[in-house]
Amino acid sequence: MLTQLASWYKNRFADPNLSVLFLLLTGAFFTVYFFGSILAPLFVALILAYMLEWPVNYLMRFKLNRTASTFVVMTIFISLAVFAFIGILPTVFKQGASLTRDLPNMFNQAQQYLVTLPSQYPDMIDTMTITLVVENIRSYILDSGGFLLSHSFTSLLNIAALIVYAILVPLMMVFMLKDKHQLILSVKKFLPDNIKLVEQVWIEMNGQIMNYIRGKVIEILIVGVATYFVFFFMDLRYSALLAVLVGLSVLIPYIGAAAVTVPVAVVALFQWGLSPDFVYLMIAYGIVQALDGNLIVPLLFSEAVNLHPVIIIIAVLVFGGLWGFWGVFFAIPLATLVKAVLNAWPTKEQLAQADANLELKNEVSAK
């Protein structure tokens, strides 16, 4: 057994570039898995700085140096963040609180409707089934309310930490953007010389992920704004809250769009019932989703990420199981990383050719 393992290791990791790539990926995985919560501000700053690298490079085309470009981009970024916190989030939180207050009334209406079903369809539904459904819904609402209440107290206790993060993250972003090249050179000093495959993986992954992030930001804005106008025009309750949820749902491929449709349909159903207004809203919402899937996504991501839908769903399940929400959030970039590694990993034929070349080189040197 040990001989087979040693032979497998020799065949697969004889190339030092492979060993370095494997060790770096393993180290990165365990760092995120075990120290993710501690290093969260660093990771957030790194991701945001990576996202803002494109506008910094764009401004540098106009003869601005890197420091000036960083200052302009960070000023715009912080201004947009402040606008979101002051102009958008209060409305969203207010509507969320209003929805929470209205949930008991919605539950009572649903209960009254469900109780009438056994008399309307006696051959299909019995009273015991309705009672079990009502009790399950009540238990779910109570559990969700307790979770939200405890989470609210926890959030209040973490306000000081959030304030510190609000200062540290932008500060780290400024230095990461301004001193990018110096930081990269400093990191390379600690890396071994055999990083050819690491660079190959990074080049392939960097282009795809940058296009993916840029496209997702544009898609969130288009879908969120279009959905908000539809909801606002039709006077749907909690329009800002639901529009934000619909906009952010595009971050979770396939599953997000299906999941966010449920609260939209439920709110519309309780507001209008099975009326023409409900039908019109769902048709308009369906048109927005259809345009997103058949027009916006092909235009934005035609060359960004070449992954099969089954692979994307598997990535969502696997990385979501490992890292929860953030695993789902970064499922496609992580799947792109795995794809880049597999593309860079040498095949059996390439390994055999490398072994043959090494043996030939040894024979020549021996002579």
mmCIF file of C-alpha atoms in Angstrom:
data_model
loop_
_atom_site.group_PDB
_atom_site.id
_atom_site.type_symbol
_atom_site.label_atom_id
_atom_site.label_comp_id
_atom_site.label_asym_id
_atom_site.label_seq_id
_atom_site.Cartn_x
_atom_site.Cartn_y
_atom_site.Cartn_z
ATOM 1 C CA MET A 1 0.000 0.000 0.000
ATOM 2 C CA LEU A 2 2.743 2.438 0.961
ATOM 3 C CA THR A 3 4.648 1.484 -2.179
ATOM 4 C CA GLN A 4 1.603 2.283 -4.317
ATOM 5 C CA LEU A 5 1.133 5.626 -2.561
ATOM 6 C CA ALA A 6 4.803 6.462 -3.029
ATOM 7 C CA SER A 7 4.597 5.525 -6.711
ATOM 8 C CA TRP A 8 1.437 7.638 -7.158
ATOM 9 C CA TYR A 9 3.080 10.607 -5.449
ATOM 10 C CA LYS A 10 6.209 10.246 -7.569
ATOM 11 C CA ASN A 11 4.172 10.121 -10.772
ATOM 12 C CA ARG A 12 1.933 13.040 -9.868
ATOM 13 C CA PHE A 13 4.194 15.352 -7.891
ATOM 14 C CA ALA A 14 7.635 14.732 -9.318
ATOM 15 C CA ASP A 15 7.400 18.149 -10.947
ATOM 16 C CA PRO A 16 8.173 20.761 -8.253
ATOM 17 C CA ASN A 17 5.682 23.145 -9.897
ATOM 18 C CA LEU A 18 2.911 20.656 -9.131
ATOM 19 C CA SER A 19 4.020 20.311 -5.522
ATOM 20 C CA VAL A 20 4.075 24.087 -5.029
ATOM 21 C CA LEU A 21 0.611 24.477 -6.577
ATOM 22 C CA PHE A 22 -0.814 21.700 -4.407
ATOM 23 C CA LEU A 23 0.736 23.051 -1.202
ATOM 24 C CA LEU A 24 -0.438 26.615 -1.867
ATOM 25 C CA LEU A 25 -4.002 25.493 -2.594
ATOM 26 C CA THR A 26 -4.048 23.279 0.500
ATOM 27 C CA GLY A 27 -2.670 26.068 2.674
ATOM 28 C CA ALA A 28 -5.215 28.558 1.309
ATOM 29 C CA PHE A 29 -8.082 26.119 1.927
ATOM 30 C CA PHE A 30 -7.146 25.432 5.546
ATOM 31 C CA THR A 31 -6.467 29.121 6.209
ATOM 32 C CA VAL A 32 -9.943 30.103 5.036
ATOM 33 C CA TYR A 33 -11.591 27.112 6.741
ATOM 34 C CA PHE A 34 -10.017 27.546 10.176
ATOM 35 C CA PHE A 35 -9.193 31.269 10.313
ATOM 36 C CA GLY A 36 -11.884 32.724 8.060
ATOM 37 C CA SER A 37 -13.768 34.478 10.872
ATOM 38 C CA ILE A 38 -10.594 35.982 12.357
ATOM 39 C CA LEU A 39 -9.243 37.208 9.027
ATOM 40 C CA ALA A 40 -12.657 38.315 7.701
ATOM 41 C CA PRO A 41 -11.738 42.047 7.447
ATOM 42 C CA LEU A 42 -8.586 41.159 5.490
ATOM 43 C CA PHE A 43 -10.516 38.913 3.094
ATOM 44 C CA VAL A 44 -13.247 41.536 2.605
ATOM 45 C CA ALA A 45 -10.648 44.237 1.886
ATOM 46 C CA LEU A 46 -8.801 41.907 -0.503
ATOM 47 C CA ILE A 47 -11.969 41.034 -2.440
ATOM 48 C CA LEU A 48 -13.160 44.649 -2.672
ATOM 49 C CA ALA A 49 -9.695 45.846 -3.711
ATOM 50 C CA TYR A 50 -9.622 43.148 -6.386
ATOM 51 C CA MET A 51 -13.012 44.360 -7.663
ATOM 52 C CA LEU A 52 -11.803 47.978 -7.785
ATOM 53 C CA GLU A 53 -8.565 47.119 -9.582
ATOM 54 C CA TRP A 54 -10.283 47.400 -12.969
ATOM 55 C CA PRO A 55 -11.486 51.038 -12.526
ATOM 56 C CA VAL A 56 -8.062 51.981 -11.129
ATOM 57 C CA ASN A 57 -6.359 50.561 -14.218
ATOM 58 C CA TYR A 58 -8.937 52.281 -16.421
ATOM 59 C CA LEU A 59 -8.176 55.701 -14.905
ATOM 60 C CA MET A 60 -4.451 55.108 -15.300
ATOM 61 C CA ARG A 61 -4.996 55.074 -19.074
ATOM 62 C CA PHE A 62 -5.702 58.818 -18.798
ATOM 63 C CA LYS A 63 -2.162 59.552 -17.542
ATOM 64 C CA LEU A 64 -3.166 59.460 -13.853
ATOM 65 C CA ASN A 65 -0.655 57.775 -11.560
ATOM 66 C CA ARG A 66 -1.729 54.868 -9.386
ATOM 67 C CA THR A 67 -2.048 56.964 -6.217
ATOM 68 C CA ALA A 68 -4.356 59.516 -7.862
ATOM 69 C CA SER A 69 -6.421 56.779 -9.517
ATOM 70 C CA THR A 70 -6.794 54.996 -6.183
ATOM 71 C CA PHE A 71 -7.912 58.228 -4.503
ATOM 72 C CA VAL A 72 -10.583 58.879 -7.162
ATOM 73 C CA VAL A 73 -11.903 55.302 -7.151
ATOM 74 C CA MET A 74 -11.999 55.053 -3.346
ATOM 75 C CA THR A 75 -13.767 58.434 -3.098
ATOM 76 C CA ILE A 76 -16.477 57.236 -5.486
ATOM 77 C CA PHE A 77 -16.704 53.848 -3.734
ATOM 78 C CA ILE A 78 -17.066 55.357 -0.248
ATOM 79 C CA SER A 79 -19.612 57.904 -1.543
ATOM 80 C CA LEU A 80 -21.732 55.118 -3.043
ATOM 81 C CA ALA A 81 -21.431 53.078 0.158
ATOM 82 C CA VAL A 82 -22.553 56.048 2.278
ATOM 83 C CA PHE A 83 -25.466 56.681 -0.112
ATOM 84 C CA ALA A 84 -26.506 53.027 0.166
ATOM 85 C CA PHE A 85 -26.380 53.100 3.974
ATOM 86 C CA ILE A 86 -28.202 56.429 4.245
ATOM 87 C CA GLY A 87 -30.560 56.366 1.275
ATOM 88 C CA ILE A 88 -31.393 52.713 0.591
ATOM 89 C CA LEU A 89 -30.806 50.590 3.697
ATOM 90 C CA PRO A 90 -33.100 52.604 6.033
ATOM 91 C CA THR A 91 -36.000 52.090 3.614
ATOM 92 C CA VAL A 92 -35.191 48.396 3.276
ATOM 93 C CA PHE A 93 -34.947 47.921 7.060
ATOM 94 C CA LYS A 94 -38.174 49.876 7.591
ATOM 95 C CA GLN A 95 -40.021 47.680 5.115
ATOM 96 C CA GLY A 96 -38.461 44.583 6.675
ATOM 97 C CA ALA A 97 -39.744 45.639 10.110
ATOM 98 C CA SER A 98 -43.178 46.324 8.602
ATOM 99 C CA LEU A 99 -43.212 42.883 6.994
ATOM 100 C CA THR A 100 -42.274 41.303 10.336
ATOM 101 C CA ARG A 101 -45.206 43.081 12.021
ATOM 102 C CA ASP A 102 -47.582 41.956 9.272
ATOM 103 C CA LEU A 103 -46.554 38.290 9.406
ATOM 104 C CA PRO A 104 -49.052 37.336 12.178
ATOM 105 C CA ASN A 105 -51.908 38.868 10.163
ATOM 106 C CA MET A 106 -50.736 37.018 7.051
ATOM 107 C CA PHE A 107 -50.594 33.799 9.055
ATOM 108 C CA ASN A 108 -54.150 34.308 10.342
ATOM 109 C CA GLN A 109 -55.429 34.915 6.812
ATOM 110 C CA ALA A 110 -53.663 31.802 5.574
ATOM 111 C CA GLN A 111 -55.065 29.782 8.476
ATOM 112 C CA GLN A 112 -58.620 30.957 7.776
ATOM 113 C CA TYR A 113 -58.244 29.991 4.129
ATOM 114 C CA LEU A 114 -56.727 26.586 4.881
ATOM 115 C CA VAL A 115 -59.523 25.721 7.325
ATOM 116 C CA THR A 116 -62.077 26.083 4.523
ATOM 117 C CA LEU A 117 -60.273 23.639 2.212
ATOM 118 C CA PRO A 118 -61.619 20.367 3.755
ATOM 119 C CA SER A 119 -65.208 21.508 3.185
ATOM 120 C CA GLN A 120 -64.437 22.560 -0.396
ATOM 121 C CA TYR A 121 -62.433 19.438 -1.294
ATOM 122 C CA PRO A 122 -63.541 16.698 1.160
ATOM 123 C CA ASP A 123 -62.237 13.864 -1.023
ATOM 124 C CA MET A 124 -58.729 15.333 -1.313
ATOM 125 C CA ILE A 125 -58.008 17.133 1.986
ATOM 126 C CA ASP A 126 -58.984 16.235 5.549
ATOM 127 C CA THR A 127 -59.052 18.360 8.700
ATOM 128 C CA MET A 128 -56.111 16.515 10.298
ATOM 129 C CA THR A 129 -53.811 17.406 7.397
ATOM 130 C CA ILE A 130 -54.737 21.094 7.607
ATOM 131 C CA THR A 131 -54.151 21.082 11.374
ATOM 132 C CA LEU A 132 -50.678 19.607 10.909
ATOM 133 C CA VAL A 133 -49.831 22.156 8.197
ATOM 134 C CA VAL A 134 -50.994 25.071 10.372
ATOM 135 C CA GLU A 135 -49.009 23.824 13.375
ATOM 136 C CA ASN A 136 -45.872 23.389 11.273
ATOM 137 C CA ILE A 137 -46.203 26.920 9.871
ATOM 138 C CA ARG A 138 -46.778 28.341 13.366
ATOM 139 C CA SER A 139 -43.718 26.522 14.742
ATOM 140 C CA TYR A 140 -41.599 27.739 11.829
ATOM 141 C CA ILE A 141 -42.687 31.357 12.343
ATOM 142 C CA LEU A 142 -42.024 31.179 16.092
ATOM 143 C CA ASP A 143 -38.587 29.627 15.547
ATOM 144 C CA SER A 144 -37.746 32.218 12.896
ATOM 145 C CA GLY A 145 -38.887 35.032 15.163
ATOM 146 C CA GLY A 146 -36.741 33.760 18.031
ATOM 147 C CA PHE A 147 -33.747 33.449 15.730
ATOM 148 C CA LEU A 148 -34.225 36.982 14.388
ATOM 149 C CA LEU A 149 -34.607 38.365 17.918
ATOM 150 C CA SER A 150 -31.452 36.672 19.198
ATOM 151 C CA HIS A 151 -29.604 37.640 16.025
ATOM 152 C CA SER A 152 -30.666 41.255 16.538
ATOM 153 C CA PHE A 153 -29.191 41.292 20.058
ATOM 154 C CA THR A 154 -26.003 39.695 18.743
ATOM 155 C CA SER A 155 -25.802 42.335 16.027
ATOM 156 C CA LEU A 156 -26.180 45.089 18.613
ATOM 157 C CA LEU A 157 -23.292 43.614 20.585
ATOM 158 C CA ASN A 158 -21.171 43.563 17.424
ATOM 159 C CA ILE A 159 -21.768 47.202 16.505
ATOM 160 C CA ALA A 160 -18.375 48.185 17.931
ATOM 161 C CA ALA A 161 -16.677 45.508 15.816
ATOM 162 C CA LEU A 162 -18.566 46.688 12.723
ATOM 163 C CA ILE A 163 -17.403 50.259 13.321
ATOM 164 C CA VAL A 164 -13.819 49.037 13.560
ATOM 165 C CA TYR A 165 -14.273 47.037 10.330
ATOM 166 C CA ALA A 166 -15.761 50.113 8.618
ATOM 167 C CA ILE A 167 -12.495 51.916 9.345
ATOM 168 C CA LEU A 168 -10.033 49.072 8.797
ATOM 169 C CA VAL A 169 -11.448 47.674 5.545
ATOM 170 C CA PRO A 170 -11.329 50.929 3.493
ATOM 171 C CA LEU A 171 -7.894 51.698 4.939
ATOM 172 C CA MET A 172 -6.544 48.302 3.877
ATOM 173 C CA MET A 173 -8.197 48.709 0.476
ATOM 174 C CA VAL A 174 -6.369 52.006 -0.098
ATOM 175 C CA PHE A 175 -2.981 50.440 0.653
ATOM 176 C CA MET A 176 -3.739 47.305 -1.384
ATOM 177 C CA LEU A 177 -4.670 49.386 -4.427
ATOM 178 C CA LYS A 178 -1.997 52.060 -4.074
ATOM 179 C CA ASP A 179 0.886 49.722 -3.212
ATOM 180 C CA LYS A 180 -0.241 46.701 -5.243
ATOM 181 C CA HIS A 181 3.069 46.025 -6.979
ATOM 182 C CA GLN A 182 5.160 46.434 -3.813
ATOM 183 C CA LEU A 183 2.857 44.037 -1.935
ATOM 184 C CA ILE A 184 3.047 41.445 -4.717
ATOM 185 C CA LEU A 185 6.850 41.612 -4.739
ATOM 186 C CA SER A 186 6.892 41.213 -0.955
ATOM 187 C CA VAL A 187 4.674 38.121 -1.143
ATOM 188 C CA LYS A 188 6.769 36.591 -3.949
ATOM 189 C CA LYS A 189 9.846 36.724 -1.711
ATOM 190 C CA PHE A 190 8.238 34.060 0.482
ATOM 191 C CA LEU A 191 7.264 31.833 -2.442
ATOM 192 C CA PRO A 192 9.529 29.151 -3.930
ATOM 193 C CA ASP A 193 10.960 29.524 -7.414
ATOM 194 C CA ASN A 194 8.797 26.827 -8.999
ATOM 195 C CA ILE A 195 5.551 28.778 -9.430
ATOM 196 C CA LYS A 196 5.058 28.319 -13.171
ATOM 197 C CA LEU A 197 1.773 26.416 -12.738
ATOM 198 C CA VAL A 198 0.600 28.849 -10.054
ATOM 199 C CA GLU A 199 1.050 31.734 -12.484
ATOM 200 C CA GLN A 200 -0.695 29.768 -15.235
ATOM 201 C CA VAL A 201 -3.699 29.108 -12.976
ATOM 202 C CA TRP A 202 -3.811 32.733 -11.867
ATOM 203 C CA ILE A 203 -3.705 34.110 -15.431
ATOM 204 C CA GLU A 204 -6.600 31.893 -16.559
ATOM 205 C CA MET A 205 -8.673 32.457 -13.423
ATOM 206 C CA ASN A 206 -8.017 36.199 -13.153
ATOM 207 C CA GLY A 207 -9.467 37.087 -16.535
ATOM 208 C CA GLN A 208 -12.599 34.998 -16.073
ATOM 209 C CA ILE A 209 -13.329 36.103 -12.505
ATOM 210 C CA MET A 210 -12.770 39.796 -13.277
ATOM 211 C CA ASN A 211 -15.266 39.599 -16.145
ATOM 212 C CA TYR A 212 -17.658 37.628 -13.932
ATOM 213 C CA ILE A 213 -17.554 40.153 -11.066
ATOM 214 C CA ARG A 214 -17.949 43.114 -13.414
ATOM 215 C CA GLY A 215 -20.903 41.435 -15.121
ATOM 216 C CA LYS A 216 -22.569 40.491 -11.829
ATOM 217 C CA VAL A 217 -22.401 44.065 -10.515
ATOM 218 C CA ILE A 218 -24.062 45.322 -13.708
ATOM 219 C CA GLU A 219 -26.658 42.518 -13.595
ATOM 220 C CA ILE A 220 -27.544 43.253 -9.951
ATOM 221 C CA LEU A 221 -28.110 46.928 -10.759
ATOM 222 C CA ILE A 222 -30.196 46.246 -13.883
ATOM 223 C CA VAL A 223 -32.359 43.514 -12.349
ATOM 224 C CA GLY A 224 -32.776 45.311 -9.013
ATOM 225 C CA VAL A 225 -33.731 48.673 -10.549
ATOM 226 C CA ALA A 226 -36.046 47.129 -13.169
ATOM 227 C CA THR A 227 -37.779 45.005 -10.531
ATOM 228 C CA TYR A 228 -38.166 47.988 -8.199
ATOM 229 C CA PHE A 229 -39.867 50.045 -10.924
ATOM 230 C CA VAL A 230 -42.250 47.157 -11.660
ATOM 231 C CA PHE A 231 -43.133 46.720 -7.976
ATOM 232 C CA PHE A 232 -43.376 50.469 -7.337
ATOM 233 C CA PHE A 233 -45.527 51.090 -10.427
ATOM 234 C CA MET A 234 -47.946 48.336 -9.376
ATOM 235 C CA ASP A 235 -47.928 49.579 -5.757
ATOM 236 C CA LEU A 236 -46.699 46.292 -4.283
ATOM 237 C CA ARG A 237 -45.952 46.432 -0.569
ATOM 238 C CA TYR A 238 -42.330 46.182 0.557
ATOM 239 C CA SER A 239 -41.230 47.035 -3.007
ATOM 240 C CA ALA A 240 -37.717 48.213 -2.046
ATOM 241 C CA LEU A 241 -37.074 45.180 0.191
ATOM 242 C CA LEU A 242 -38.256 42.699 -2.431
ATOM 243 C CA ALA A 243 -36.363 44.491 -5.229
ATOM 244 C CA VAL A 244 -33.121 44.284 -3.230
ATOM 245 C CA LEU A 245 -33.711 40.561 -2.644
ATOM 246 C CA VAL A 246 -34.411 39.993 -6.351
ATOM 247 C CA GLY A 247 -31.295 41.943 -7.342
ATOM 248 C CA LEU A 248 -29.060 40.012 -4.952
ATOM 249 C CA SER A 249 -30.627 36.687 -5.952
ATOM 250 C CA VAL A 250 -28.627 36.734 -9.210
ATOM 251 C CA LEU A 251 -25.523 35.981 -7.125
ATOM 252 C CA ILE A 252 -26.847 32.452 -6.501
ATOM 253 C CA PRO A 253 -27.185 30.776 -9.907
ATOM 254 C CA TYR A 254 -30.557 29.159 -10.712
ATOM 255 C CA ILE A 255 -31.462 28.584 -7.052
ATOM 256 C CA GLY A 256 -31.575 32.291 -6.182
ATOM 257 C CA ALA A 257 -34.180 33.229 -8.794
ATOM 258 C CA ALA A 258 -36.440 30.341 -7.773
ATOM 259 C CA ALA A 259 -36.092 31.052 -4.046
ATOM 260 C CA VAL A 260 -36.803 34.797 -4.248
ATOM 261 C CA THR A 261 -39.943 34.206 -6.330
ATOM 262 C CA VAL A 262 -41.643 32.689 -3.271
ATOM 263 C CA PRO A 263 -41.725 35.859 -1.090
ATOM 264 C CA VAL A 264 -42.709 37.983 -4.112
ATOM 265 C CA ALA A 265 -45.651 35.693 -4.885
ATOM 266 C CA VAL A 266 -46.667 35.393 -1.210
ATOM 267 C CA VAL A 267 -46.685 39.164 -0.616
ATOM 268 C CA ALA A 268 -48.642 39.780 -3.826
ATOM 269 C CA LEU A 269 -51.090 37.008 -2.966
ATOM 270 C CA PHE A 270 -51.820 38.398 0.500
ATOM 271 C CA GLN A 271 -52.133 41.930 -0.861
ATOM 272 C CA TRP A 272 -54.449 41.234 -3.817
ATOM 273 C CA GLY A 273 -55.508 37.598 -3.607
ATOM 274 C CA LEU A 274 -56.049 35.663 -6.842
ATOM 275 C CA SER A 275 -57.018 38.829 -8.689
ATOM 276 C CA PRO A 276 -55.967 40.305 -12.060
ATOM 277 C CA ASP A 277 -53.455 42.545 -10.231
ATOM 278 C CA PHE A 278 -51.712 39.447 -8.875
ATOM 279 C CA VAL A 279 -51.570 37.908 -12.353
ATOM 280 C CA TYR A 280 -50.279 41.135 -13.930
ATOM 281 C CA LEU A 281 -47.541 41.473 -11.324
ATOM 282 C CA MET A 282 -46.347 37.891 -11.730
ATOM 283 C CA ILE A 283 -46.347 38.288 -15.532
ATOM 284 C CA ALA A 284 -44.301 41.500 -15.297
ATOM 285 C CA TYR A 285 -41.939 39.848 -12.799
ATOM 286 C CA GLY A 286 -41.619 36.827 -15.093
ATOM 287 C CA ILE A 287 -40.748 39.111 -18.023
ATOM 288 C CA VAL A 288 -37.933 40.701 -15.983
ATOM 289 C CA GLN A 289 -36.591 37.250 -15.079
ATOM 290 C CA ALA A 290 -36.885 36.066 -18.693
ATOM 291 C CA LEU A 291 -35.029 39.123 -19.994
ATOM 292 C CA ASP A 292 -32.340 38.551 -17.378
ATOM 293 C CA GLY A 293 -31.849 34.908 -18.284
ATOM 294 C CA ASN A 294 -32.141 35.208 -22.069
ATOM 295 C CA LEU A 295 -30.745 38.661 -22.831
ATOM 296 C CA ILE A 296 -28.720 40.204 -19.985
ATOM 297 C CA VAL A 297 -26.819 37.074 -18.927
ATOM 298 C CA PRO A 298 -25.744 36.066 -22.481
ATOM 299 C CA LEU A 299 -24.607 39.630 -23.208
ATOM 300 C CA LEU A 300 -22.619 40.007 -19.972
ATOM 301 C CA PHE A 301 -21.264 36.487 -19.505
ATOM 302 C CA SER A 302 -20.844 35.083 -23.012
ATOM 303 C CA GLU A 303 -17.076 34.837 -22.475
ATOM 304 C CA ALA A 304 -16.822 35.310 -18.717
ATOM 305 C CA VAL A 305 -17.327 31.858 -17.209
ATOM 306 C CA ASN A 306 -17.525 28.766 -19.388
ATOM 307 C CA LEU A 307 -19.075 26.347 -16.892
ATOM 308 C CA HIS A 308 -21.838 23.808 -17.453
ATOM 309 C CA PRO A 309 -25.045 24.446 -15.426
ATOM 310 C CA VAL A 310 -24.667 21.083 -13.673
ATOM 311 C CA ILE A 311 -21.139 22.041 -12.565
ATOM 312 C CA ILE A 312 -22.452 25.371 -11.251
ATOM 313 C CA ILE A 313 -25.192 23.675 -9.203
ATOM 314 C CA ILE A 314 -22.698 21.138 -7.803
ATOM 315 C CA ALA A 315 -20.370 24.024 -6.878
ATOM 316 C CA VAL A 316 -23.214 25.802 -5.064
ATOM 317 C CA LEU A 317 -24.030 22.638 -3.089
ATOM 318 C CA VAL A 318 -20.426 21.718 -2.242
ATOM 319 C CA PHE A 319 -19.073 25.149 -1.322
ATOM 320 C CA GLY A 320 -22.337 26.084 0.373
ATOM 321 C CA GLY A 321 -21.988 22.996 2.551
ATOM 322 C CA LEU A 322 -18.408 23.941 3.431
ATOM 323 C CA TRP A 323 -18.764 27.690 4.063
ATOM 324 C CA GLY A 324 -22.502 28.370 4.221
ATOM 325 C CA PHE A 325 -23.724 31.624 2.676
ATOM 326 C CA TRP A 326 -20.250 32.776 1.638
ATOM 327 C CA GLY A 327 -19.603 29.435 -0.029
ATOM 328 C CA VAL A 328 -22.756 29.916 -2.116
ATOM 329 C CA PHE A 329 -21.786 33.545 -2.760
ATOM 330 C CA PHE A 330 -18.360 32.583 -4.156
ATOM 331 C CA ALA A 331 -19.405 29.264 -5.715
ATOM 332 C CA ILE A 332 -18.716 30.297 -9.327
ATOM 333 C CA PRO A 333 -15.314 31.941 -8.647
ATOM 334 C CA LEU A 334 -14.272 28.858 -6.667
ATOM 335 C CA ALA A 335 -15.509 26.567 -9.437
ATOM 336 C CA THR A 336 -13.505 28.685 -11.881
ATOM 337 C CA LEU A 337 -10.434 28.152 -9.697
ATOM 338 C CA VAL A 338 -10.977 24.385 -9.716
ATOM 339 C CA LYS A 339 -11.392 24.453 -13.496
ATOM 340 C CA ALA A 340 -8.190 26.486 -13.940
ATOM 341 C CA VAL A 341 -6.281 24.027 -11.731
ATOM 342 C CA LEU A 342 -7.578 21.046 -13.711
ATOM 343 C CA ASN A 343 -6.645 22.740 -16.991
ATOM 344 C CA ALA A 344 -3.139 23.470 -15.717
ATOM 345 C CA TRP A 345 -2.659 20.005 -14.188
ATOM 346 C CA PRO A 346 -0.586 17.871 -16.579
ATOM 347 C CA THR A 347 -2.166 14.809 -18.157
ATOM 348 C CA LYS A 348 -0.748 11.275 -17.970
ATOM 349 C CA GLU A 349 0.782 11.720 -21.408
ATOM 350 C CA GLN A 350 2.491 14.961 -20.371
ATOM 351 C CA LEU A 351 3.793 13.342 -17.180
ATOM 352 C CA ALA A 352 5.105 10.358 -19.143
ATOM 353 C CA GLN A 353 6.794 12.686 -21.627
ATOM 354 C CA ALA A 354 8.344 14.661 -18.759
ATOM 355 C CA ASP A 355 9.672 11.427 -17.215
ATOM 356 C CA ALA A 356 11.108 10.353 -20.572
ATOM 357 C CA ASN A 357 12.807 13.718 -21.022
ATOM 358 C CA LEU A 358 14.225 13.509 -17.500
ATOM 359 C CA GLU A 359 15.602 10.002 -18.098
ATOM 360 C CA LEU A 360 17.129 11.112 -21.402
ATOM 361 C CA LYS A 361 18.715 14.098 -19.688
ATOM 362 C CA ASN A 362 20.150 11.852 -16.962
ATOM 363 C CA GLU A 363 21.577 9.457 -19.557
ATOM 364 C CA VAL A 364 23.207 12.309 -21.457
ATOM 365 C CA SER A 365 24.691 13.764 -18.285
ATOM 366 C CA ALA A 366 25.961 10.317 -17.239
ATOM 367 C CA LYS A 367 27.867 9.966 -20.511
#
